[in-house]
Steps between C-alpha positions, in 0.01 A plus 500: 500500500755316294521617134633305219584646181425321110744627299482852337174631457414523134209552273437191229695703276800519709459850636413637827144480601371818450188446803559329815205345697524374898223187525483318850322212558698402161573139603117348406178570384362898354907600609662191240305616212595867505804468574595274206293703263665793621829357414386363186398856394820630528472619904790487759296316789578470816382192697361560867374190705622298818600178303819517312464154274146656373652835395752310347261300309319796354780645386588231346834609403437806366733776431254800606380364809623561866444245719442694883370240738281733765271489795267825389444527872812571653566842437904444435426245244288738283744759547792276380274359229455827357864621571555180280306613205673856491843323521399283193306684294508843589135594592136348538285582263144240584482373828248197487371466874404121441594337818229322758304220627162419552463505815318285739080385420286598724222768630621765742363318771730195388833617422764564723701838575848326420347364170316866341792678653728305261269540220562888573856462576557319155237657245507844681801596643743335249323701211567846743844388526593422088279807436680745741874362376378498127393853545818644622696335232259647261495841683898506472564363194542683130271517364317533725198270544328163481170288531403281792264195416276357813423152422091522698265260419113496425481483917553865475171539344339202654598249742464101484323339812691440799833721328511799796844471535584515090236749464584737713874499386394558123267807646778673635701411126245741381578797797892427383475532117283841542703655754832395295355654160394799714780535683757408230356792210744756564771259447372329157440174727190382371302179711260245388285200602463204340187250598519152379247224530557156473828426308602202481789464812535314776313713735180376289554225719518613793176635480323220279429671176544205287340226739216778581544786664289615831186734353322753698212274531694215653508311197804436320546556137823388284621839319672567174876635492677661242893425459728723695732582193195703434453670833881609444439661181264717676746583745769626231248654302458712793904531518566610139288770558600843384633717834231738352215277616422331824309136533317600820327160466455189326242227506581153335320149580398188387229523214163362689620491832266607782645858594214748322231416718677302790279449776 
């Protein structure tokens, strides 16, 4: 992992940001939005993803931000990406676990190992690995403290045909978060789950949500989206939370879309 540094980190009144979030996956989509709300609220933010030019382009110049080009799967590179923040900024305070793909489509019968073990290795793993760094800065630092964000998705509740591989990765997002807020009490780490449902980014695509979408009936049915500026004021509503109260779990999707009473 490469880091490269804006200039000093400042809040838009020309102090020191006063909260510092971690966001991977901050180069596109759910990832963008936060991050440059997050900076536009006044946050330090650091920006986690593997392509440089992207991060860049979220930042968009900004003072507060930390650009920290990362693979969340390699071990080292979380390590140095959170070594980065500390150097910068001085301590974590929201870690938003954003990073992931969809996976490959398919039934379990259809989808390869190589393809749901990447799903895993991606959505899974590379949420452990921010989550486990993130919690020893938080452990360590004074004071003491801090709130990790899991980005989910509705899949946690209830899958999409032919999604196994995406599915099962969002399940385990749920095992994570509780055993992180468990786990994380006596230290004032709090750990929450966010499950969105058809914002509008470019993984709406990928699984045909605006040309129609594969129903559990075998028909397909175009669904409504909501814009993802809005799914990112969820997430920092959940962020700006007091340290006295925890956000074990939020629920935000498109208005009309088939999720109560999918199947």
């Amino acid at each position: 992992m490469n880091s490269t540094v804006n200039s000093a980190a400042q809040s838009a009144d020309g102090g020191a940001p006063t909260r510092i979030a971690v966001v991977t996956g901050a180069g596109s989509g759910i990832g963008r939005a936060v991050a440059r709300l997050f900076l536009a609220e006044g946050w330090g933010v650091v920006l986690a993803g593997r392509r440089a030019a992207a991060l860049e382009e979220t930042a968009a110049g900004s003072p507060q931000a930390l650009v920290a080009p990362c693979d969340v799967t390699v071990p080292d590179d979380v390590a140095r990406l959170f070594a980065a923040a500390r150097e910068r900024f001085g301590r974590v305070d929201v870690l938003f676990n954003n990073a992931g793909i969809f996976g490959p489509s398919g039934a379990v019968d259809a989808v390869d190992a190589a393809g749901f073990e990447e799903t895993l290795r991606i959505n899974v793993t590379g949420s452990f690995l921010c989550a486990a760094e993130a919690v020893r800065v938080m452990k360590e630092q004074e004071p003491q403290g801090g709130r990790i964000i899991n980005n989910g998705s509705i899949s946690a509740h209830s899958p999409r045909p032919l999604s196994v591989a995406y599915t099962v990765s969002k399940h385990a997002i749920s095992g994570l978060t509780k055993s992180i807020e468990l786990d994380g009490r006596p230290f004032g780490i709090s750990c929450g789950q966010i499950d969105i449902g058809n914002t509008r980014t470019e993984i709406m695509d990928v699984i045909g949500v605006g040309d129609g979408a594969l129903q559990a009936d075998g028909s397909r049915k175009v669904e409504p989206m909501f814009p993802v500026e809005d799914a990112a004021r969820a997430v920092l509503l959940m962020a700006s939370m007091p340290p006295s109260a925890s956000v074990g779990s939020l629920l935000v999707t498109a208005a009309g879309m088939p999720f109560v009473g999918r199947g």
